[in-house]
Coordinates of C-alpha atoms and ligand atoms in Angstrom, one line a residue:
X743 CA 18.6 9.4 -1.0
X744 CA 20.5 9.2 2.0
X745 CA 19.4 6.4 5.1
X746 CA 19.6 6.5 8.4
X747 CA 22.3 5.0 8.2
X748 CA 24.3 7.6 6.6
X749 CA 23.9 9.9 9.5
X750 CA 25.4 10.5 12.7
X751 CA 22.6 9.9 15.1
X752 CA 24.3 8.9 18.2
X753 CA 22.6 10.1 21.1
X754 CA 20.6 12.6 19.3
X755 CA 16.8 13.1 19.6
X756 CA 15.2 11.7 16.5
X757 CA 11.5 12.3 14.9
X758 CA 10.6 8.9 12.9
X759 CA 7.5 9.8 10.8
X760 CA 5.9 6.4 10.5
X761 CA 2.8 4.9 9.1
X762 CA 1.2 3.1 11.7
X763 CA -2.2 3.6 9.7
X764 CA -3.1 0.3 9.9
X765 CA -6.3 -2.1 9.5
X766 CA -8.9 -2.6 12.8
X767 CA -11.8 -5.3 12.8
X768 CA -15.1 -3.8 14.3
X769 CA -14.2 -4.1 18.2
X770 CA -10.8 -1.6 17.3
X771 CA -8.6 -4.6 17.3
X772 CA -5.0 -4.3 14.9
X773 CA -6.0 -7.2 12.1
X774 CA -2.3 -6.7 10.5
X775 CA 0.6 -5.1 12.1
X776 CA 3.0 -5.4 9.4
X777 CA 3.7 -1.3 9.3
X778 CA 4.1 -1.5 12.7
X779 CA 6.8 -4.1 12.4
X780 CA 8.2 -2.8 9.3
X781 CA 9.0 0.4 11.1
X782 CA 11.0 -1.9 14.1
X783 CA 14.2 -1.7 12.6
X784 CA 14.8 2.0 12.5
X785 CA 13.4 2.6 15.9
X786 CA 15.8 -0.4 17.2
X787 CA 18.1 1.4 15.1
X788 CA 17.9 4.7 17.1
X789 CA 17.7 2.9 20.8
X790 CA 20.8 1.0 20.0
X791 CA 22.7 4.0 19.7
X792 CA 21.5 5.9 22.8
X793 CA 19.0 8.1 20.9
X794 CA 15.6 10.3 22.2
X795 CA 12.9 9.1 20.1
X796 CA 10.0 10.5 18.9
X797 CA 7.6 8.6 16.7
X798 CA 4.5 10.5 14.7
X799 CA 2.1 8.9 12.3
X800 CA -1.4 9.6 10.9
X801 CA -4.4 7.4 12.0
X802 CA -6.9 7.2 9.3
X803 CA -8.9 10.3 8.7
X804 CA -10.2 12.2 11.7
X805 CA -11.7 15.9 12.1
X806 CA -9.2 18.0 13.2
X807 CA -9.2 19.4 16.6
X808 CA -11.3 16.4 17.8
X809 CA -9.8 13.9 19.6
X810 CA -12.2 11.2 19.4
X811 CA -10.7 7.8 21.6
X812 CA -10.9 5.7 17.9
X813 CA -8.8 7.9 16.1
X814 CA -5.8 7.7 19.2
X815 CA -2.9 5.8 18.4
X816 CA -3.3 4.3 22.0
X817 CA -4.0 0.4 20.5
X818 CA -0.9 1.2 17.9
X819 CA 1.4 2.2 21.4
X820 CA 0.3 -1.0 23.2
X821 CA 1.3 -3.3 19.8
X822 CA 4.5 -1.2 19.9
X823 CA 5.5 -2.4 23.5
X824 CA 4.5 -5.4 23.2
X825 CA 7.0 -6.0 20.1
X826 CA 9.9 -3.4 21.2
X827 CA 9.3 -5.0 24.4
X828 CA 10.5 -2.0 26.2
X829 CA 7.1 -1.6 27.9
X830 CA 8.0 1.2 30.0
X831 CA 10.3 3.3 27.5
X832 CA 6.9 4.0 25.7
X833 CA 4.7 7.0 26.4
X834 CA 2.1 8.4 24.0
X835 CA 1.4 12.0 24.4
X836 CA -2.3 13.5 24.5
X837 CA -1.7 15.3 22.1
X838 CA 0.9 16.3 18.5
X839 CA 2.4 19.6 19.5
X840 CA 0.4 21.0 22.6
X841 CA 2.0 21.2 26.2
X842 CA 1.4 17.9 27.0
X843 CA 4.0 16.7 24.0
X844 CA 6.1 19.4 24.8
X845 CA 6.8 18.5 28.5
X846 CA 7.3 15.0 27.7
X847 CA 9.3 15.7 24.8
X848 CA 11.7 17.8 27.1
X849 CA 11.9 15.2 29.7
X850 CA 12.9 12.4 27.2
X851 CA 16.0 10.5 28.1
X852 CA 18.0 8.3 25.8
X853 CA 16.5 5.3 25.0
X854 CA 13.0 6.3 25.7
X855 CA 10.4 6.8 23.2
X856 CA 7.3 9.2 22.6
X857 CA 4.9 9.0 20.3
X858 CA 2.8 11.9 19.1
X859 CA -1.1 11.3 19.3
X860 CA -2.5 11.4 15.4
X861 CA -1.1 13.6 13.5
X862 CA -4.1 14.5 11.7
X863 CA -6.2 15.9 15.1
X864 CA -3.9 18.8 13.7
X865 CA -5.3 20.7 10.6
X866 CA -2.1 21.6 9.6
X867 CA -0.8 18.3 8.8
X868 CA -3.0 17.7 5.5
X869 CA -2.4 21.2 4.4
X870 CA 1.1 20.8 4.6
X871 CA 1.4 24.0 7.0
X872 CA 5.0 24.8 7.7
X873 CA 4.4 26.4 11.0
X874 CA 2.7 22.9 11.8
X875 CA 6.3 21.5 10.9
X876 CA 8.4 24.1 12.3
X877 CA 6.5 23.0 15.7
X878 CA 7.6 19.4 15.3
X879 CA 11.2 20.0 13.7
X880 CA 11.6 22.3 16.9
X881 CA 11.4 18.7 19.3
X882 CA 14.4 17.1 17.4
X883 CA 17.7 17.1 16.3
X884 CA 17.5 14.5 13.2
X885 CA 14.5 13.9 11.0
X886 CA 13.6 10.3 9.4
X887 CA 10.9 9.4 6.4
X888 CA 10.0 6.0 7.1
X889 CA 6.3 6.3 6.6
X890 CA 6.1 4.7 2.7
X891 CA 2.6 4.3 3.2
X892 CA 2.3 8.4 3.1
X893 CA 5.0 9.5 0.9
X894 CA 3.0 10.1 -2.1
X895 CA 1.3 12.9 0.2
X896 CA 2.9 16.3 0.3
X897 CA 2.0 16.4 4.0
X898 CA 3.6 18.7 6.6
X899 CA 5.3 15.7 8.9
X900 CA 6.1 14.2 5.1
X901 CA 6.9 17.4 3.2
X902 CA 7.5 20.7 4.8
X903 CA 9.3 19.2 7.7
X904 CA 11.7 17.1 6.1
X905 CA 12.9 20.2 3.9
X906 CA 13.4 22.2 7.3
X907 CA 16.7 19.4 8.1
X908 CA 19.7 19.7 5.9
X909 CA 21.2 16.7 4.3
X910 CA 23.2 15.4 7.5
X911 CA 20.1 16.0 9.8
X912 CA 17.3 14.0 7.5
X913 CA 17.0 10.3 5.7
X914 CA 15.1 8.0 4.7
X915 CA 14.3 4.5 7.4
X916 CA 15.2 1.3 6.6
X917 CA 11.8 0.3 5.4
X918 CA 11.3 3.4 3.1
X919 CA 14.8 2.5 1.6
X920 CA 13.7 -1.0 1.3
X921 CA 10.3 -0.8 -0.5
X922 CA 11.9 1.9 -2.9
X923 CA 14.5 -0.2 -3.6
X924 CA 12.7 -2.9 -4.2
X925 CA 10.3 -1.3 -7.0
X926 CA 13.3 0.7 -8.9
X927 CA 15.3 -2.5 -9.0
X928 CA 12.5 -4.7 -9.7
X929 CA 11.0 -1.9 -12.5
X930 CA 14.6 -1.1 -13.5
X931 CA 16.0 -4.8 -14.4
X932 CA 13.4 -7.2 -13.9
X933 CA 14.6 -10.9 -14.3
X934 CA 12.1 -12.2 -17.7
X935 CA 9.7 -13.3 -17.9
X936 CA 8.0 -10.5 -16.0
X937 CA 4.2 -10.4 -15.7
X938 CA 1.9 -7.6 -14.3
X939 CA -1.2 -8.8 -12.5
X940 CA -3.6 -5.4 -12.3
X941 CA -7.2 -6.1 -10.7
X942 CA -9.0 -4.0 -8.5
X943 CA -12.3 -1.6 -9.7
X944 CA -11.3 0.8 -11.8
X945 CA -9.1 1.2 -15.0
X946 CA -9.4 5.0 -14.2
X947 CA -7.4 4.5 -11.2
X948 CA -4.6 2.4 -12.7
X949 CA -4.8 3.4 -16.2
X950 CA -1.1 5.1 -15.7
X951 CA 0.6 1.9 -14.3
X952 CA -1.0 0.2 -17.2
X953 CA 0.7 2.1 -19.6
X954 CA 4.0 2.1 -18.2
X955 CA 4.1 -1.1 -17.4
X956 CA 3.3 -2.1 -20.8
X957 CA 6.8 -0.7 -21.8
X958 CA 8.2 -3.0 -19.3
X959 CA 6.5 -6.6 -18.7
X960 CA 6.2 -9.6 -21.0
X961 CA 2.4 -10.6 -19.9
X962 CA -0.4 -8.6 -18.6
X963 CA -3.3 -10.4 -16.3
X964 CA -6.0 -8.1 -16.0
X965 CA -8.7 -9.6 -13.1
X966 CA -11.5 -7.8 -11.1
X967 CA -13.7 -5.1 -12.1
X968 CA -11.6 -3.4 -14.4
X969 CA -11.4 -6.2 -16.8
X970 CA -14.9 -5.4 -17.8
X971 CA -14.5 -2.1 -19.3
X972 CA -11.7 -4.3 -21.5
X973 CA -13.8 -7.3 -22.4
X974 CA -16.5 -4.8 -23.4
X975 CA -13.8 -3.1 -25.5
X976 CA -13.5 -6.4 -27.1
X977 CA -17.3 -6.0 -28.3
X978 CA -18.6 -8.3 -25.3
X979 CA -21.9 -7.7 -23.2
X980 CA -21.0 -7.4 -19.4
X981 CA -24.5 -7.5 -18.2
X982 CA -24.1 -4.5 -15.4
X983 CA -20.9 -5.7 -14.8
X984 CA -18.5 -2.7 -13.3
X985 CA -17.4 -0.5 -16.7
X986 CA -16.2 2.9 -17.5
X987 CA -17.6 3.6 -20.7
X988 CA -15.8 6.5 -21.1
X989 CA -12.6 4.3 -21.6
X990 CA -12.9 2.0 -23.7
X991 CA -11.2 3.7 -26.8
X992 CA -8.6 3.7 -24.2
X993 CA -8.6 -0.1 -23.0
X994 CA -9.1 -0.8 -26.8
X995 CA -5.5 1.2 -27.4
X996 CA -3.9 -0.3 -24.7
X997 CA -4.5 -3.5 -26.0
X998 CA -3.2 -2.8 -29.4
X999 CA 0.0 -1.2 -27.6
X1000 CA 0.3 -5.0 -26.1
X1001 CA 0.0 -6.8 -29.2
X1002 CA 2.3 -3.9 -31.1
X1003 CA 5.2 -4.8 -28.0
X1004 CA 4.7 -8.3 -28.3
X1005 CA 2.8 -8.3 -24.3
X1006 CA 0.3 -11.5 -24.2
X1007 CA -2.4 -9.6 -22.7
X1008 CA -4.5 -12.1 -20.9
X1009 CA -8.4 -11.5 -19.6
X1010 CA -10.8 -13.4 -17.6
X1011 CA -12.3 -16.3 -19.8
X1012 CA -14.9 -16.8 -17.1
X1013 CA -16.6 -15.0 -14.6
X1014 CA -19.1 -15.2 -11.8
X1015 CA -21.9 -13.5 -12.2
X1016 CA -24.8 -12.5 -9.6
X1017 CA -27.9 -10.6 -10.1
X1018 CA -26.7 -8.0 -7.5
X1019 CA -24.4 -6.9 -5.4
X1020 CA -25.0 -9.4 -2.5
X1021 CA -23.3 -12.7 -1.2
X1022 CA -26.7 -13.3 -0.2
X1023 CA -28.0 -14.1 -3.9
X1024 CA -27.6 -16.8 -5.9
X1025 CA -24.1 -16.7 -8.5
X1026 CA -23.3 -19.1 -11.2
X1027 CA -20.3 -19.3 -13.3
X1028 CA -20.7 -18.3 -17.0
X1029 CA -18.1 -17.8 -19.9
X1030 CA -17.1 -14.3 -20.5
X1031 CA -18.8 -14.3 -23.6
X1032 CA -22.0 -15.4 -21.9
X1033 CA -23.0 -13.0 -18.9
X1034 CA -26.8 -12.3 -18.7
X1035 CA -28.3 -9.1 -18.9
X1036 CA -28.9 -7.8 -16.1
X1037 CA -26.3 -9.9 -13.9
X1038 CA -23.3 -8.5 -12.8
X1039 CA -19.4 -10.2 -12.6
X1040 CA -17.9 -10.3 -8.8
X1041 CA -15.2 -12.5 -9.6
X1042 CA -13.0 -14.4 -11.8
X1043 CA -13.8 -18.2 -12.4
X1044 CA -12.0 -21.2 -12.2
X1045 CA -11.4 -21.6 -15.5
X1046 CA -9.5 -18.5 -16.0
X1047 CA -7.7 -19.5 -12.4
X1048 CA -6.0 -22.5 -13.9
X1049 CA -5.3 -20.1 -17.3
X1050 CA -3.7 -17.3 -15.6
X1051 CA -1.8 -20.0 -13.4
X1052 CA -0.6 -21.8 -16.7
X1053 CA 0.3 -18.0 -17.4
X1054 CA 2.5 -17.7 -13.9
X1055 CA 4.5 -21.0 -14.6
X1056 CA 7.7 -19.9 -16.7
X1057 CA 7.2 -16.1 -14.8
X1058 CA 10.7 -15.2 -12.8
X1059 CA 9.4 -12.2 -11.9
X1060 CA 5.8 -11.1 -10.7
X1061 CA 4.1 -7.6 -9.6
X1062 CA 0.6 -7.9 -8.5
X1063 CA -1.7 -4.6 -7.3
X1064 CA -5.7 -5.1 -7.0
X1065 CA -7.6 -8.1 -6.3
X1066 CA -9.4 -10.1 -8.7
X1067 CA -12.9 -10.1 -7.3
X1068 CA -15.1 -8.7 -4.3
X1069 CA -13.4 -10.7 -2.0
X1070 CA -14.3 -8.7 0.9
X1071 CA -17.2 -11.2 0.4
X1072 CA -16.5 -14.5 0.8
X1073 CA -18.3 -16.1 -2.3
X1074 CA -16.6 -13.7 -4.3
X1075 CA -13.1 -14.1 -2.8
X1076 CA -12.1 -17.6 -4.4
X1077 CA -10.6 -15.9 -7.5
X1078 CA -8.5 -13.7 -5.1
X1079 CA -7.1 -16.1 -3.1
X1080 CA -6.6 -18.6 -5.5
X1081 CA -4.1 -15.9 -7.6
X1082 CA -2.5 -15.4 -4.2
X1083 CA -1.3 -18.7 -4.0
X1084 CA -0.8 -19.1 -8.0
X1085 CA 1.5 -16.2 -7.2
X1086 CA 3.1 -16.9 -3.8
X1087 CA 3.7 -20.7 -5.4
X1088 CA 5.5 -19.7 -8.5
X1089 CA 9.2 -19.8 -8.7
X1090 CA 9.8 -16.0 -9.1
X1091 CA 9.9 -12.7 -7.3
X1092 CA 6.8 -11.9 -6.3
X1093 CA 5.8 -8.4 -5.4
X1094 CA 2.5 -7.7 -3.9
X1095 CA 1.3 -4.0 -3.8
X1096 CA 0.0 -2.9 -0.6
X1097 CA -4.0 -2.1 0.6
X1098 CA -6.2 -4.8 -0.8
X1099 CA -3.7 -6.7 -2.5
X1100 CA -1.8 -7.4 0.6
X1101 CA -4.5 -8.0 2.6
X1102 CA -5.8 -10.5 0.1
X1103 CA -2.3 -12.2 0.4
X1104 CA -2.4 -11.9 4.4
X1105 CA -5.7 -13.5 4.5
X1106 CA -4.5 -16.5 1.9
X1107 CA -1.7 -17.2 4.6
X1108 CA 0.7 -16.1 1.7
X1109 CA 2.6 -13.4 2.9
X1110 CA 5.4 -15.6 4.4
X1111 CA 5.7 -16.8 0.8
X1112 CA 6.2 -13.9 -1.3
X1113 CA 9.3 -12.1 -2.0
X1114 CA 8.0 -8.9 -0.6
X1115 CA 4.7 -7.4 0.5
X1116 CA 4.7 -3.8 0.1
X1117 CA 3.1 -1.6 3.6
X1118 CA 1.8 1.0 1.1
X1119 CA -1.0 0.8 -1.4
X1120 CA -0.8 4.2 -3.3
X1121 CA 2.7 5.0 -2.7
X1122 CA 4.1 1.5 -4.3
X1123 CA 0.5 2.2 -7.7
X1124 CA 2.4 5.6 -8.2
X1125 CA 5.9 4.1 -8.3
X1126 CA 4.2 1.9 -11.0
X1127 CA 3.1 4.4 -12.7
X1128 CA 6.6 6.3 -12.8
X1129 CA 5.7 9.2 -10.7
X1130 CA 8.2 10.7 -7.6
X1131 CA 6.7 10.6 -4.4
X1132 CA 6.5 13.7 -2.5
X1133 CA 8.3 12.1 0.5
X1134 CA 11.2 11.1 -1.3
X1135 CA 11.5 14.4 -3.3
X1136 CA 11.6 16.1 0.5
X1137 CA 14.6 13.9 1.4
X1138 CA 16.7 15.3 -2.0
X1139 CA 15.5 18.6 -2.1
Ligands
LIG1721 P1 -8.7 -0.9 -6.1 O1 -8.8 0.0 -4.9 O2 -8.9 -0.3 -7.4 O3 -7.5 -1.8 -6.1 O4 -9.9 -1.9 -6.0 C1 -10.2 -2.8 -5.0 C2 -11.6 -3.0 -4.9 O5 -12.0 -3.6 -6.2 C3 -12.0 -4.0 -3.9 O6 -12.7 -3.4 -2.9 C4 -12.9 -5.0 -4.6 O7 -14.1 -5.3 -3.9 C5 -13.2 -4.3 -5.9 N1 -13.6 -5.2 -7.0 C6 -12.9 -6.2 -7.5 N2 -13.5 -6.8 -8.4 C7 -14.7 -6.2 -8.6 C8 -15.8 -6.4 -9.4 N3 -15.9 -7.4 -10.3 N4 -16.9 -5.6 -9.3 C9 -16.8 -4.6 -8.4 N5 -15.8 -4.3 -7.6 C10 -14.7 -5.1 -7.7

């Protein structure tokens, strides 16, 4: 895969997909800019050298053709002077490929940038249209991928466009190369001992990861809702703890796969439980052999904590994707935070996975502290689980 860097961009007018899709508190305000600043050094990259620059990225999930004021990337342009501080280089257009972008885009002189409103106010982009990319391709001379966050979406500004540039005229950005680099090299020659940390709801959802990074880690810590379907597996009751019935022959072989390998395979030895699914109830902390009927688990306990932290001491190498708990409440976040810091303190490489799980790690304060913190949350699950992303597979084709 080439880089930017590979190409001869020297005053040329460059499209940078990006993913500025990122996370707003209730009165619109950005709560973590990190895609915005991880997509900094390609755009420097591009000013530097005299370039026309035009950046496009999705905003969350509007309906086409409506251009409704929370969807604009207006807040994501303001955060983007304020850190290229080049306040007046930066226009956003009103719209991704009507007359409005088109004048401005014709009127664009080197070092200046313009950013297309959200791409997804056009149907096309979602449906991968290539008329929808033929429109954007016809603005520019050179066409860079640095949107990891959306690569592992056939999309037209991800997919179709990128194969409309031959292989002098499209790359990837710094911070796609980076994060891809980071997981090949990490997956490909891990330092040992390597331990997986998988949480988050559903063993559905990471159920492919699981397997393939059975083939590859020494330990497995299994946290958050999805160790229930494996503790029931295990002939526990999980009250109405979070469980997919339907896999539990599954979590039952994956487990045997582990002890087969020689993986320690290591599950929650306590749990807090609530009634419901409220911060507003009562919780206690039970042993996971000893949730009620009728309560359901919300987080890990301290017990299994300090385990899984005995767990982390000797690791040199550590990828963690899903929380352990609810911790978007705050009485079920403690488990969460406290394998942030288990993990941001050990002496290894530390790779967070990116939605929740950074977002857990940005609201420990841990971020600073781990080796890298990955800007996308799907993208960096399916290079886990082996799979090509779209994006990239746009760049070789
Ligand atoms: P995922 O998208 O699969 O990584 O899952 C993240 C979600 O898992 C978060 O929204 C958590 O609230 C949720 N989660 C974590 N632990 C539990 C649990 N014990 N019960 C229900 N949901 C959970």
């Amino acid at each position: 895969m080439k880089t930017i860097k590979d190409l001869d961009i020297t005053g040329k007018t460059v499209f940078i997909r990006c993913d500025f899709n990122v996370p707003k508190d209730e009165d619109g305000n950005i709560t973590d800019d990190r895609r915005i600043r991880g997509a900094l050094q390609s755009i420097r990259y591009c000013l530097d050298r005299d370039c026309k620059v035009i950046l496009a990225s999705h905003y969350e999930r509007p309906e086409p053709g409506v251009y409704i004021e929370k969807y604009s990337l207006k807040t994501v342009v303001t955060r983007l002077r304020t850190l290229l501080k080049i306040a007046d280089n930066i226009t956003l257009a009103k719209d991704v490929i009507g007359e409005n972008t088109k004048a401005k885009a014709a009127a664009l002189e080197a070092g200046e940038v313009l950013v297309l409103e959200n791409l997804r106010y056009e149907a096309g982009e979602t449906s991968n249209d290539i008329e929808l990319a033929k429109e954007l391709a016809s603005m520019v001379d050179i066409y860079i991928n640095d949107a990891f966050g959306a690569c592992h979406r056939a999309h037209a500004s991800i997919d179709a466009m990128a194969r409309l540039f031959d292989a002098n005229h499209r790359a990837a950005g710094f911070l796609l190369a980076k994060e891809v680099n980071f997981f090949d090299k990490t997956l490909a020659d891990p330092i040992r001992p390597f331990v997986a940390v998988v949480g988050g709801s559903k063993v559905s959802g990471k159920l492919e990861a699981l397997r393939q990074l059975l083939d590859k880690v020494d330990k497995v810590i299994i946290g958050g809702g999805m160790a229930f379907t494996f503790l029931k597996a295990q002939g526990y009751e999980i009250g109405n703890s979070l469980v997919e019935d339907e896999l539990l022959d599954e979590a039952r072989t994956i487990m045997i796969k582990a002890r087969k390998k020689g993986v320690k395979f290591y599950l929650p030895v306590d749990i807090i439980v609530a009634p419901e699914f409220s911060d507003t109830v009562p919780s206690k902390y039970v042993s996971s052999q000893e949730i009620p009927d009728n309560w359901m688990g919300l987080d890990i306990g301290p017990a299994s904590s300090r385990l899984f932290r005995t767990v982390l001491n000797d690791a040199q190498t550590i990828i963690w994707n899903g929380p352990m708990g609810v911790y978007e409440m705050d009485k079920y976040a403690k488990g969460s935070l406290k394998m942030s810091h288990n993990i941001a303190d050990a002496n290894a490489t530390t790779i967070v996975g990116g939605g929740d799980t950074a977002d857990v790690a940005l609201r420990a304060g841990d971020v600073e502290e781990m080796t890298f913190v990955s800007t996308g949350g799907g993208a960096s699950l399916n290079l886990l689980e082996g799979k090509t992303l779209p994006g990239i597979e746009a760049l070789k084709a």
